[in-house]
Short mmCIF file of C-alpha atoms (C1' of nucleotides) in Angstrom, two decimals:
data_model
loop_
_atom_site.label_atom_id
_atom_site.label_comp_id
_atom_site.label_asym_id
_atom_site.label_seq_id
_atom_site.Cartn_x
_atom_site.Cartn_y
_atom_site.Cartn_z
CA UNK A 1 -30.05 -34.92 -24.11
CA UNK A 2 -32.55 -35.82 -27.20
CA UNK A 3 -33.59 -32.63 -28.10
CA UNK A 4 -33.08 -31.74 -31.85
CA UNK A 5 -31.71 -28.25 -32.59
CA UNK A 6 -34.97 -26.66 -33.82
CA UNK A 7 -34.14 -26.22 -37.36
CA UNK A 8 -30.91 -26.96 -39.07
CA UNK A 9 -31.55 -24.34 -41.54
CA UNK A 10 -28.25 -24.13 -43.14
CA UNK A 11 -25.06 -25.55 -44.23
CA UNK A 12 -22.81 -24.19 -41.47
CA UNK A 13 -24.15 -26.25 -38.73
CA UNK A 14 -21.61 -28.45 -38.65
CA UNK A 15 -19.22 -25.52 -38.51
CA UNK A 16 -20.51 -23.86 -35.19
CA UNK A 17 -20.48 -27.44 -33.28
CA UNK A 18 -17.08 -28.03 -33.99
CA UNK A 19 -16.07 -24.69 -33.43
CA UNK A 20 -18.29 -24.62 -30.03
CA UNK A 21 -16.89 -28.10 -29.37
CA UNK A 22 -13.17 -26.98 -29.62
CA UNK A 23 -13.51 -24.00 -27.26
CA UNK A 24 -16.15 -25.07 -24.50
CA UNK A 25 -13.55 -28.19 -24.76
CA UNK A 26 -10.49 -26.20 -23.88
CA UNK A 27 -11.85 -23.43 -21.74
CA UNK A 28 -15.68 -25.03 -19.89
CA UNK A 29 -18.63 -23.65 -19.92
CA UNK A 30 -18.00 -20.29 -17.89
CA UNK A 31 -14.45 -19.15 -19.61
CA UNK A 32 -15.65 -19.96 -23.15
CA UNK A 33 -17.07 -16.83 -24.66
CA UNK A 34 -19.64 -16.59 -27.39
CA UNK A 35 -17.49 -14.51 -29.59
CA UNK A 36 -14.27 -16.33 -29.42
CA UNK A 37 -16.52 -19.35 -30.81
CA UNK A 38 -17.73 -17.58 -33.28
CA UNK A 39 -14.72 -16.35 -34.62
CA UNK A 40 -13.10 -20.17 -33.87
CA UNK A 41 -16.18 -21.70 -35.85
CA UNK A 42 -15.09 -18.42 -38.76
CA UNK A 43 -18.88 -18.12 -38.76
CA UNK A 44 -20.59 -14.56 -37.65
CA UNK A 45 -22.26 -14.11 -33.96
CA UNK A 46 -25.26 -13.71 -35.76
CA UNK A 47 -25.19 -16.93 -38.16
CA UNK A 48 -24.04 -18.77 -34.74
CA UNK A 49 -27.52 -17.37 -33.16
CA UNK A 50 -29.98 -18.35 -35.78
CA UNK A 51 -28.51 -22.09 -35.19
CA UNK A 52 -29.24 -22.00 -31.41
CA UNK A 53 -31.40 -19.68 -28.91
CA UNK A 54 -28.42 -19.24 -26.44
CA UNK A 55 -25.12 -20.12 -25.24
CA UNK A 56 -26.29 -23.05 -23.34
CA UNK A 57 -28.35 -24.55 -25.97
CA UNK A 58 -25.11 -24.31 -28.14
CA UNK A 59 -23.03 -26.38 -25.45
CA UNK A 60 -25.73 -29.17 -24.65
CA UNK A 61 -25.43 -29.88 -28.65
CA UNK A 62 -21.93 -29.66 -28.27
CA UNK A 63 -22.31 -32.08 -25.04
CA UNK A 64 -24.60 -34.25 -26.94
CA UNK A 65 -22.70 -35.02 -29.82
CA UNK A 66 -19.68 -36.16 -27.41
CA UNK A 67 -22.11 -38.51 -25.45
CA UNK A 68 -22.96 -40.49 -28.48
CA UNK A 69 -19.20 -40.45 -29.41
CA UNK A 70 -18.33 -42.25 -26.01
CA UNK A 71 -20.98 -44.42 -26.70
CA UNK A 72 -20.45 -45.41 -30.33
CA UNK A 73 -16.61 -46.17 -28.84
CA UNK A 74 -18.13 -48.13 -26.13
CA UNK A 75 -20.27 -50.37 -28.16
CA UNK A 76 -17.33 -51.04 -30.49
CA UNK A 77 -15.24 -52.97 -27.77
CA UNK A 78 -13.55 -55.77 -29.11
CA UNK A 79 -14.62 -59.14 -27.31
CA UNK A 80 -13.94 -61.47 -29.56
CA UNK A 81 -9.84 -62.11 -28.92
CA UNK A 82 -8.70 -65.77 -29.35
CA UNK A 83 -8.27 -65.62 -25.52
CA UNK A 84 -10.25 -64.26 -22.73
CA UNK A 85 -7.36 -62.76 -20.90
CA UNK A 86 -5.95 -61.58 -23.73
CA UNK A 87 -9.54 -60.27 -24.63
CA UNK A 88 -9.87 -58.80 -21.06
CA UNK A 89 -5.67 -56.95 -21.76
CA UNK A 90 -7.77 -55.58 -25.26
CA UNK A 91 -10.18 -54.16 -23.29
CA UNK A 92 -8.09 -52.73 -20.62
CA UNK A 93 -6.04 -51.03 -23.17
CA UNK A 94 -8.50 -49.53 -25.17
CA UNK A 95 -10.36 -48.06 -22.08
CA UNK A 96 -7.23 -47.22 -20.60
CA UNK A 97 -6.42 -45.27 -23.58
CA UNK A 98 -9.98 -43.65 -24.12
CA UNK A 99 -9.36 -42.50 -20.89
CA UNK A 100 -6.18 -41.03 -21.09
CA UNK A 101 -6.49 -38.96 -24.66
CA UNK A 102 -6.66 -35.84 -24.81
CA UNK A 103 -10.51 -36.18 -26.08
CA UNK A 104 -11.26 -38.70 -23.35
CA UNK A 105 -9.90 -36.55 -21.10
CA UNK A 106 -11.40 -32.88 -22.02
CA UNK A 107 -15.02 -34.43 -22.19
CA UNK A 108 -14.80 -35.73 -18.44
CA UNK A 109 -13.26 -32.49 -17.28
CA UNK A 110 -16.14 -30.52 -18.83
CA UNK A 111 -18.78 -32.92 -17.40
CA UNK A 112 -16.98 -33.08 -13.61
CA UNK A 113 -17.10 -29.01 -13.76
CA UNK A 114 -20.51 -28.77 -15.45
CA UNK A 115 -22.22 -31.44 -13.60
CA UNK A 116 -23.86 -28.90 -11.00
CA UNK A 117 -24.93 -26.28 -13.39
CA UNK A 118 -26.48 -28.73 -15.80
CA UNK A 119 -27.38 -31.89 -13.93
CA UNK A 120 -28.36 -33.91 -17.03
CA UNK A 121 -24.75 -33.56 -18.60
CA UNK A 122 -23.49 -35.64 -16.37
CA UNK A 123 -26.45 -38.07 -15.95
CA UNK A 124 -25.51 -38.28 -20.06
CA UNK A 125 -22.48 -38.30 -19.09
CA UNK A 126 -22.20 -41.16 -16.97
CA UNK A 127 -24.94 -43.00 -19.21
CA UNK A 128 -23.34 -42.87 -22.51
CA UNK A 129 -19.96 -43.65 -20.98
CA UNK A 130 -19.09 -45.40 -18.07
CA UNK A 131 -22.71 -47.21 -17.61
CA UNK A 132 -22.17 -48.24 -21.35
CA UNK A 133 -19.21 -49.66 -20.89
CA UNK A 134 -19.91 -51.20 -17.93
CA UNK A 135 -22.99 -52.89 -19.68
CA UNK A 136 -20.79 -53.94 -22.22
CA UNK A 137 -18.04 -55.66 -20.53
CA UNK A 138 -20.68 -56.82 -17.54
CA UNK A 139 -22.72 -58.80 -20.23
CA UNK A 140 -18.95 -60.31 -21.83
CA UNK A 141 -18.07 -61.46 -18.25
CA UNK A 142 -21.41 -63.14 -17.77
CA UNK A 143 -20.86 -65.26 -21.09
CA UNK A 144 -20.42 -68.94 -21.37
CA UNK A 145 -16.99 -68.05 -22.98
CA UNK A 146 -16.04 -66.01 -19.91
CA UNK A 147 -17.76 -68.05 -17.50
CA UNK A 148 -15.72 -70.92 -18.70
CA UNK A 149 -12.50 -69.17 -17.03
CA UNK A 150 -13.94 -66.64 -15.00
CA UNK A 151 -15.85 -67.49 -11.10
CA UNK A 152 -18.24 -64.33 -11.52
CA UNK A 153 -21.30 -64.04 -9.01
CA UNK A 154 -22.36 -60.38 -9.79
CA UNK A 155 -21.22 -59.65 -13.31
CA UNK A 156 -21.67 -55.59 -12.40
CA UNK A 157 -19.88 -55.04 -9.84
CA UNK A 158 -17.31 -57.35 -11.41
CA UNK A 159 -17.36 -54.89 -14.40
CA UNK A 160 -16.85 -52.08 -12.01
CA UNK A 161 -13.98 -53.51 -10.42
CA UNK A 162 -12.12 -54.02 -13.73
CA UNK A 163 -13.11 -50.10 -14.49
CA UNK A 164 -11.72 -49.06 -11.81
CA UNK A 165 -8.35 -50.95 -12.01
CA UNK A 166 -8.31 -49.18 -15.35
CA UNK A 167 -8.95 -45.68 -14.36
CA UNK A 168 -5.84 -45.90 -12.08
CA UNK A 169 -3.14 -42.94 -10.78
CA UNK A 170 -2.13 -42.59 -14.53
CA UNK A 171 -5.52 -40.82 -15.01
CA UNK A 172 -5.45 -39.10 -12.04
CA UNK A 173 -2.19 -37.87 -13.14
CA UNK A 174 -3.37 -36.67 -16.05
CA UNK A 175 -6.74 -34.97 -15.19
CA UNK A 176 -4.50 -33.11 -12.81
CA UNK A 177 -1.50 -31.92 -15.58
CA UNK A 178 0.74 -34.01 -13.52
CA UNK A 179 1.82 -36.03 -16.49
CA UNK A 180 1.96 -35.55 -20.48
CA UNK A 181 0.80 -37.54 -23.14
CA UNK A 182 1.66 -40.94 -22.04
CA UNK A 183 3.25 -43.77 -23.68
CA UNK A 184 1.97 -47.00 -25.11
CA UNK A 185 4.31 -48.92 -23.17
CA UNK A 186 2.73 -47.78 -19.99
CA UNK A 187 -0.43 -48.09 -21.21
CA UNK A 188 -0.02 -51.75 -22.05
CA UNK A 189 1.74 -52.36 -18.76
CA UNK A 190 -1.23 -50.83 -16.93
CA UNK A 191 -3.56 -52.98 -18.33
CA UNK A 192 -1.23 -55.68 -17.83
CA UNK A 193 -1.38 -54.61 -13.93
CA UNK A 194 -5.59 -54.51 -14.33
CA UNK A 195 -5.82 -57.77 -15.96
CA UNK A 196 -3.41 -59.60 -13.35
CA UNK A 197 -5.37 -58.05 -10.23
CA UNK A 198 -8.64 -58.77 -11.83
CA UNK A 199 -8.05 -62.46 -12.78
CA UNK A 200 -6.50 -63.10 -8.94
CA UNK A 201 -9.88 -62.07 -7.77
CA UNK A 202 -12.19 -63.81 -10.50
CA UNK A 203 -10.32 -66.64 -12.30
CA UNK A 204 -11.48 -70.08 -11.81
CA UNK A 205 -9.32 -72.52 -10.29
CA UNK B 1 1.50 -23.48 -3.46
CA UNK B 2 3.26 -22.01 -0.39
CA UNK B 3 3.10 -18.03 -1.30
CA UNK B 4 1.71 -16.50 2.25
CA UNK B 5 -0.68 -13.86 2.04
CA UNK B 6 1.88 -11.19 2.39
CA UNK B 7 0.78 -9.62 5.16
CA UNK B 8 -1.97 -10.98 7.11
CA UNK B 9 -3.45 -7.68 8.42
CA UNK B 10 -6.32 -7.97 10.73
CA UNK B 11 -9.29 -9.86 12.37
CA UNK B 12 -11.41 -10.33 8.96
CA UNK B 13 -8.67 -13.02 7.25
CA UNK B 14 -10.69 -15.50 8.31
CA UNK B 15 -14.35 -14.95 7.75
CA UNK B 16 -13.00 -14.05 4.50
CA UNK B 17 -11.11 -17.72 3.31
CA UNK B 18 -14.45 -19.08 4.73
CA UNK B 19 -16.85 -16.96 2.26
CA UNK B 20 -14.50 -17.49 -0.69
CA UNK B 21 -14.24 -21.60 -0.03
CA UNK B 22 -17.75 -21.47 0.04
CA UNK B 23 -18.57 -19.62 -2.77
CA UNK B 24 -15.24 -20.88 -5.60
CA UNK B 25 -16.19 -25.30 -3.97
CA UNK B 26 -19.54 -24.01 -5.31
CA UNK B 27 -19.46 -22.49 -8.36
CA UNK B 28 -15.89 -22.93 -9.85
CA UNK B 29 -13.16 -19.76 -10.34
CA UNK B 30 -14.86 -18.56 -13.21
CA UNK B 31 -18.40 -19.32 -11.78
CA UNK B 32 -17.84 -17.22 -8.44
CA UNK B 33 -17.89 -13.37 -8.32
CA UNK B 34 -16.28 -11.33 -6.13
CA UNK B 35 -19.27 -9.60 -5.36
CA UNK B 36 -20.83 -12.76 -4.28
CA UNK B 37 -17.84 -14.27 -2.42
CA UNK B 38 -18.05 -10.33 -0.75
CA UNK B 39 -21.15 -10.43 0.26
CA UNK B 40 -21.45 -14.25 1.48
CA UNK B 41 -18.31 -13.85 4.05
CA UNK B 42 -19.51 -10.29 5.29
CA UNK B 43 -17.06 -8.26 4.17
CA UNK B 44 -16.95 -5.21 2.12
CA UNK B 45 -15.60 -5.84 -1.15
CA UNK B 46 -12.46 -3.52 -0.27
CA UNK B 47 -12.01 -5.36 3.04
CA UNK B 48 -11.49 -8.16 0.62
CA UNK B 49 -9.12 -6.59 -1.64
CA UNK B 50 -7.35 -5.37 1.70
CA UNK B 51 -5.92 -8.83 2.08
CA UNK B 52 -5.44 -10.31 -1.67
CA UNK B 53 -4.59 -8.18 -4.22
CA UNK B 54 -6.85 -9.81 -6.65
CA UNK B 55 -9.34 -12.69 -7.48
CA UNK B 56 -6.41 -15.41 -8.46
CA UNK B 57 -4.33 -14.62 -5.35
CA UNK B 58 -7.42 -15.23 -3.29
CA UNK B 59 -8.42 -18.38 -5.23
CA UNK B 60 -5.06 -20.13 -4.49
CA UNK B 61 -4.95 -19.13 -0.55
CA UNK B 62 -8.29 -21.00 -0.40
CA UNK B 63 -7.34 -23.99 -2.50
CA UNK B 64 -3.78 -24.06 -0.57
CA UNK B 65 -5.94 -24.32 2.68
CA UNK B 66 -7.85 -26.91 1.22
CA UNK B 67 -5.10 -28.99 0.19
CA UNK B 68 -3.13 -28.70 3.50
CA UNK B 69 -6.52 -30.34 5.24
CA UNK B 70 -6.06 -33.14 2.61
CA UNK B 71 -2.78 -33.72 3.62
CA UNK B 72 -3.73 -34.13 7.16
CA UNK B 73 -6.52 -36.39 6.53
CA UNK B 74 -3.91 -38.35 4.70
CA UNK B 75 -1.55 -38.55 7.58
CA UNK B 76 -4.20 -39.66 10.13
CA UNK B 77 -4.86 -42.50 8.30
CA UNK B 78 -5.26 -45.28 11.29
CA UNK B 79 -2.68 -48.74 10.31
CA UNK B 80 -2.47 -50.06 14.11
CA UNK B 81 -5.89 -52.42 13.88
CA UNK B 82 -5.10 -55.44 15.25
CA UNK B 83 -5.18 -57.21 12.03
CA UNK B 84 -4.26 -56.45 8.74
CA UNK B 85 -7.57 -57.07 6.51
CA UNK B 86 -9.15 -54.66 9.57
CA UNK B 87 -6.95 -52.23 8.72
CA UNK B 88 -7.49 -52.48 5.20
CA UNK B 89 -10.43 -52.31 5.96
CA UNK B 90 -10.82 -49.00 8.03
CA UNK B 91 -8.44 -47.56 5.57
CA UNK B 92 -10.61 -48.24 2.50
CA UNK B 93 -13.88 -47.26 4.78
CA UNK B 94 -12.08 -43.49 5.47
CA UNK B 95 -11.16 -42.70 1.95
CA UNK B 96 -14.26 -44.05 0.24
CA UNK B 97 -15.97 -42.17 2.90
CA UNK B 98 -13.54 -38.82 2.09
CA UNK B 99 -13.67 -39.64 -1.54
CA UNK B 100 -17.84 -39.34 -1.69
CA UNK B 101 -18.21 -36.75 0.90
CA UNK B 102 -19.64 -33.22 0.07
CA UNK B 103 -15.38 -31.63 0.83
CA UNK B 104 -13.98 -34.11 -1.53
CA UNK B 105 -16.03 -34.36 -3.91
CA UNK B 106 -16.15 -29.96 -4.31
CA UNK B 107 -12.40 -30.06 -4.05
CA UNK B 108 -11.89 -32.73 -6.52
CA UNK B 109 -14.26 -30.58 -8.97
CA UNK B 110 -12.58 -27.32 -8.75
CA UNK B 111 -9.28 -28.84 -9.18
CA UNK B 112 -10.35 -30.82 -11.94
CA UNK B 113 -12.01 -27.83 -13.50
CA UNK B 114 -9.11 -25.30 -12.63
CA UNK B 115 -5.76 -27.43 -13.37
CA UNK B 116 -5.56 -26.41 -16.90
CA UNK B 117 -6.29 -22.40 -15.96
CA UNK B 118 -3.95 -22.91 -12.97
CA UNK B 119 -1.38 -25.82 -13.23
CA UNK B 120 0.00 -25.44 -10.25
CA UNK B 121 -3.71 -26.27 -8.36
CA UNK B 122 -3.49 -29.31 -10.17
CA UNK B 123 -0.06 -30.27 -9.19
CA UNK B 124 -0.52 -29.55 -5.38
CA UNK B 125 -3.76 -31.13 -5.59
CA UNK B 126 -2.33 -34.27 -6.48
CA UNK B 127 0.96 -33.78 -4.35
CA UNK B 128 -1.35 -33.45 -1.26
CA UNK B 129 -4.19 -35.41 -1.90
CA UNK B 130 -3.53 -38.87 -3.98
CA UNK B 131 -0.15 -39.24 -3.76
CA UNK B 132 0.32 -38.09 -0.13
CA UNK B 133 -2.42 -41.06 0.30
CA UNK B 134 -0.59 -43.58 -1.48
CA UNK B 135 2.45 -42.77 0.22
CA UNK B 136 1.31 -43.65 3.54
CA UNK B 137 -0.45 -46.75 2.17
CA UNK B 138 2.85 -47.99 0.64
CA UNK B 139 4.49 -47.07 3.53
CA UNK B 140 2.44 -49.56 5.62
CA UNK B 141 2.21 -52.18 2.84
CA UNK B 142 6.02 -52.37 2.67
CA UNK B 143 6.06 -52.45 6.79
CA UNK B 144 7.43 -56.11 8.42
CA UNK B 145 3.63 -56.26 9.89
CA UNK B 146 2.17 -56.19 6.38
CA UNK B 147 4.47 -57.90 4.90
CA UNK B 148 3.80 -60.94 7.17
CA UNK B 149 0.69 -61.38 5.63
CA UNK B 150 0.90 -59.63 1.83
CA UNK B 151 3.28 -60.61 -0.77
CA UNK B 152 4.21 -57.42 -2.63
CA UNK B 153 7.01 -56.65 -4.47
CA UNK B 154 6.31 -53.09 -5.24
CA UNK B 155 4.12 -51.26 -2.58
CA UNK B 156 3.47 -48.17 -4.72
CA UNK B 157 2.08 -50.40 -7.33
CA UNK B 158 -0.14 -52.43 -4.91
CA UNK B 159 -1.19 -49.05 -3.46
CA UNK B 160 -2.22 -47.68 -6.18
CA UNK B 161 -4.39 -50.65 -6.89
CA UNK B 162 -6.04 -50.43 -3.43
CA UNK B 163 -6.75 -46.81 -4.11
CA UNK B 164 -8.13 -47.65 -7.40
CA UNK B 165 -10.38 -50.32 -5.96
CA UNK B 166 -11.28 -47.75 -3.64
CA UNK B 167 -12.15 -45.09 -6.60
CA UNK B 168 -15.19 -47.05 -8.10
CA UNK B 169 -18.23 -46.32 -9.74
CA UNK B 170 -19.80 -45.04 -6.59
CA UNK B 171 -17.80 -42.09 -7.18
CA UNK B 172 -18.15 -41.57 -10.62
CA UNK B 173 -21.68 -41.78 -10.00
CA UNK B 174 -21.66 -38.93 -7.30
CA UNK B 175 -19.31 -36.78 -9.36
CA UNK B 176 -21.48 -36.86 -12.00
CA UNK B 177 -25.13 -36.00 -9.85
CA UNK B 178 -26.50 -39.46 -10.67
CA UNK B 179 -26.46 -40.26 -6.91
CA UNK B 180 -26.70 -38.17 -3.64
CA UNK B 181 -25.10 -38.71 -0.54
CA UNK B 182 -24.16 -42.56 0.35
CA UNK B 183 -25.41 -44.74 2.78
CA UNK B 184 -22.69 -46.06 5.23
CA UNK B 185 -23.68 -49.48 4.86
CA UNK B 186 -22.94 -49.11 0.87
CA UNK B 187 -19.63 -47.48 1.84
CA UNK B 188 -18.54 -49.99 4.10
CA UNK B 189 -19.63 -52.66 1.66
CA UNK B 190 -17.74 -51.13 -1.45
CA UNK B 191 -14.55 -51.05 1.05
CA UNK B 192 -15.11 -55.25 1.81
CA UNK B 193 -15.61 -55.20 -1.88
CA UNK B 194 -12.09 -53.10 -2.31
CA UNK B 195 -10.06 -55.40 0.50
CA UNK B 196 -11.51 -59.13 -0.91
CA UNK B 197 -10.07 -58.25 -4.43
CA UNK B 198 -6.85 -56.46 -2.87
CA UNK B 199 -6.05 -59.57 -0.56
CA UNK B 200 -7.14 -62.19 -3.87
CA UNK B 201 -4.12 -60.42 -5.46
CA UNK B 202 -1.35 -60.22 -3.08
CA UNK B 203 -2.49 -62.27 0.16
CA UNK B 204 0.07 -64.92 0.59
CA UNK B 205 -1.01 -68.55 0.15
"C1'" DC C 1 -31.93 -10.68 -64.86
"C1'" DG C 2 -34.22 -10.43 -60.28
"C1'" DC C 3 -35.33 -12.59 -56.23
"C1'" DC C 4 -34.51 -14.97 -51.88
"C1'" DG C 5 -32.51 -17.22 -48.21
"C1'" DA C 6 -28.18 -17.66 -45.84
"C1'" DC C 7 -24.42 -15.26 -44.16
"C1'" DT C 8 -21.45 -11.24 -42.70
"C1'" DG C 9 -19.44 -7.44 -40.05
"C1'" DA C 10 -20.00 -4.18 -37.07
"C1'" DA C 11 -22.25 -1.86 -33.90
"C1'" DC C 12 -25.11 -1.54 -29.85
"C1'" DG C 13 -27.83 -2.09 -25.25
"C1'" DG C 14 -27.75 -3.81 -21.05
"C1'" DA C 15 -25.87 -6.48 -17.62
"C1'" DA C 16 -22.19 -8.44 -14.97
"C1'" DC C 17 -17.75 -8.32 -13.53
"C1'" DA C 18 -12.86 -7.02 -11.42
"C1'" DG C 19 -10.84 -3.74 -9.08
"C1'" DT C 20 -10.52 1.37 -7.20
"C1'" DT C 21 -11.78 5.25 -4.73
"C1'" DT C 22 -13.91 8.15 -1.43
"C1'" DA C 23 -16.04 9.63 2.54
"C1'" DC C 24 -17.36 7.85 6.75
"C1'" DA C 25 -17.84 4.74 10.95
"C1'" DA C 26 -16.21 1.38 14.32
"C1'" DT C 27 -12.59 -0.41 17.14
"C1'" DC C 28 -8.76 -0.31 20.09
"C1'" DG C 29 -4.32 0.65 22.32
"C1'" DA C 30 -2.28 4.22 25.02
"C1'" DT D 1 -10.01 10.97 25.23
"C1'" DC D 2 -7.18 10.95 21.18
"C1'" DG D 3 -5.27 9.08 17.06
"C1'" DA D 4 -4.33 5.44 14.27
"C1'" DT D 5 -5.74 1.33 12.34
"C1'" DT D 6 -9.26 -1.34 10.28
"C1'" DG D 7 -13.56 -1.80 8.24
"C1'" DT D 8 -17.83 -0.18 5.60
"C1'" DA D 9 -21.06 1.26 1.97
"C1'" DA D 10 -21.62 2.89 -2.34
"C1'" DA D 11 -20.44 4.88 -6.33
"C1'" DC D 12 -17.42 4.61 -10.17
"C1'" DT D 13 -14.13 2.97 -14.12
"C1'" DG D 14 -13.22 0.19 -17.65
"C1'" DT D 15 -13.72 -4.10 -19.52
"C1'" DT D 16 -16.10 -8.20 -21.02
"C1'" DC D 17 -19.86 -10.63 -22.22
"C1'" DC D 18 -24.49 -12.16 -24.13
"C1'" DG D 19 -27.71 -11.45 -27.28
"C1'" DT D 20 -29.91 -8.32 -30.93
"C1'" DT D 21 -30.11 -5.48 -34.83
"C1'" DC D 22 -29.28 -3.93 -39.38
"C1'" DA D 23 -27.43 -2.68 -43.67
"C1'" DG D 24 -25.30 -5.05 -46.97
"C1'" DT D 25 -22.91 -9.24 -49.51
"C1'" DC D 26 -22.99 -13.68 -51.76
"C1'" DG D 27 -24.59 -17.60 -54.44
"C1'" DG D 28 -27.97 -20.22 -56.41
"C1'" DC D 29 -32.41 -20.73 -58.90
"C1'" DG D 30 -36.47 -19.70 -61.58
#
DNA sequence: CGCCGACTGAACGGAACAGTTTACAATCGA
DNA sequence: TCGATTGTAAACTGTTCCGTTCAGTCGGCG
């Protein structure tokens, strides 16, 4: 997912992506047409083609630029809360919410339908996102500060565990258009619900 | 979801549904032509058209079979082991094992892919799937059996927790091609995984 | 000014696709 | 054996789509 577009010969590079990025977004890979981006991006088919070879080029930019979004949000997790349950509610709710917005959301449905077509979009994917995070909060857990509170053998699959309470039925919901935007309330009790499982299993006592 | 095919004509019904699971679990709606789908069940494309009057119609008569085998699977979920955590157990074993297998996993695609394009795929998906799931989980987790062991207040809350726990990286990872198909011994170890922190939670003490 | 690189709009070729039609063959009940 | 139902192969229609081409516009710069 590190290759450079060739040349960025001009000034409406920026344009295309986001245009690309809005419609592969909201439609995939297949039901996104080349000249609805174009005329999205308000850039001409031809302009859009002397930015990138071909269609698929265009949406492993697109893909690209998300990946190092996820990961620039999953670097940025907050650790450093007064508390380390209140630290481990932060986290919960910020995942929680990643995963729930519309953004969150749209990038995992691309990658889930565009896995099998282009197997390194979701190796990227799952790199820049989930493994990130779980890095993240796996090397947190295995701190003296959390260590302190926390009884943690295998700081991974600890991580994973707390993931998973996090990516409950709310997402599921979701993904599926079951549910609508949700609220904060239910976020926050979610993550309540994560944290309270999570510290049965791993508090020290 | 429950639309019949309006008439189901003759012997061909069949080998048709069979040709156009195959082909839409592979390559998505958009992905799959009818040519293809045609020519995979051995059918003449007007055979085809002979039982659905077009592409969509045919999508959702697959996709309604597909979710009416989820719903069995859901309902033979096995709650008479001897003991509870056994039960558990088994019951995490047989949806982690669902959950990463080849059907679920192409199922779970498509509907993730499709449920904007077709909300109603999404809906039934869930309806079927997930929630039928969780339904027959609380159902035991609220039973005088389980409750003799469990403390739980709210059984669809603690059930969605177990299917969480049961929803862990392991899938994310297949979902997204980074693994291939799972060992049982890794299966049956993210299940003891699953039960230890479900029972840390809500065992009574 | 005159030049040049970036961009446009529109058209086009060729392919793929959904769905239809037609002319013909297989199957089967009576 | 007959006739009706069911299926087939292949061509065809009309659309959509990707990617290319080209004549021409625009803005900046020497």
């Amino acid at each position: 997912m590190n290759a450079q577009p060739p040349v960025k010969k001009g000034r409406k590079y920026d344009q295309v992506i986001a245009g690309a990025r809005e419609v592969f977004l909201r439609e995939g890979y297949e039901g996104a047409s080349v000249d609805v981006i174009a005329r999205d991006a308000g850039v001409s088919k031809a302009t859009l083609y002397s930015y990138f070879p071909d269609k698929q080029a265009l949406f492993l930019a697109v893909l690209s630029g998300e990946c190092d979004i996820q990961k620039r949000a999953s670097t940025e997790l907050e650790f450093r809360e007064r508390d380390v349950p209140q630290a481990l509610h932060g986290i919960a709710e910020s995942m929680i919410g990643f995963l729930l917005s519309e953004t969150g959301l749209a990038i995992f449905r691309v990658c889930v339908g565009e896995a099998q077509r282009f197997p390194e979009i979701g190796r990227a994917f799952y790199e820049t996102g989930p493994r990130m995070g779980m890095a993240m909060l796996s090397g947190f857990l295995a701190s003296p500060k959390a260590q302190a509170v926390l009884d943690i053998d295998d700081p991974d699959q600890a991580a994973d565990t707390f993931i998973s309470l996090c990516r409950s039925d709310l997402m599921l919901r979701r993904i599926m258009g079951v549910d609508g935007a949700p609220d904060p309330a239910v976020i926050s009790a979610a993550a309540d619900e994560a944290v309270r499982t999570f510290l049965a299993r791993y508090a020290r006592r």
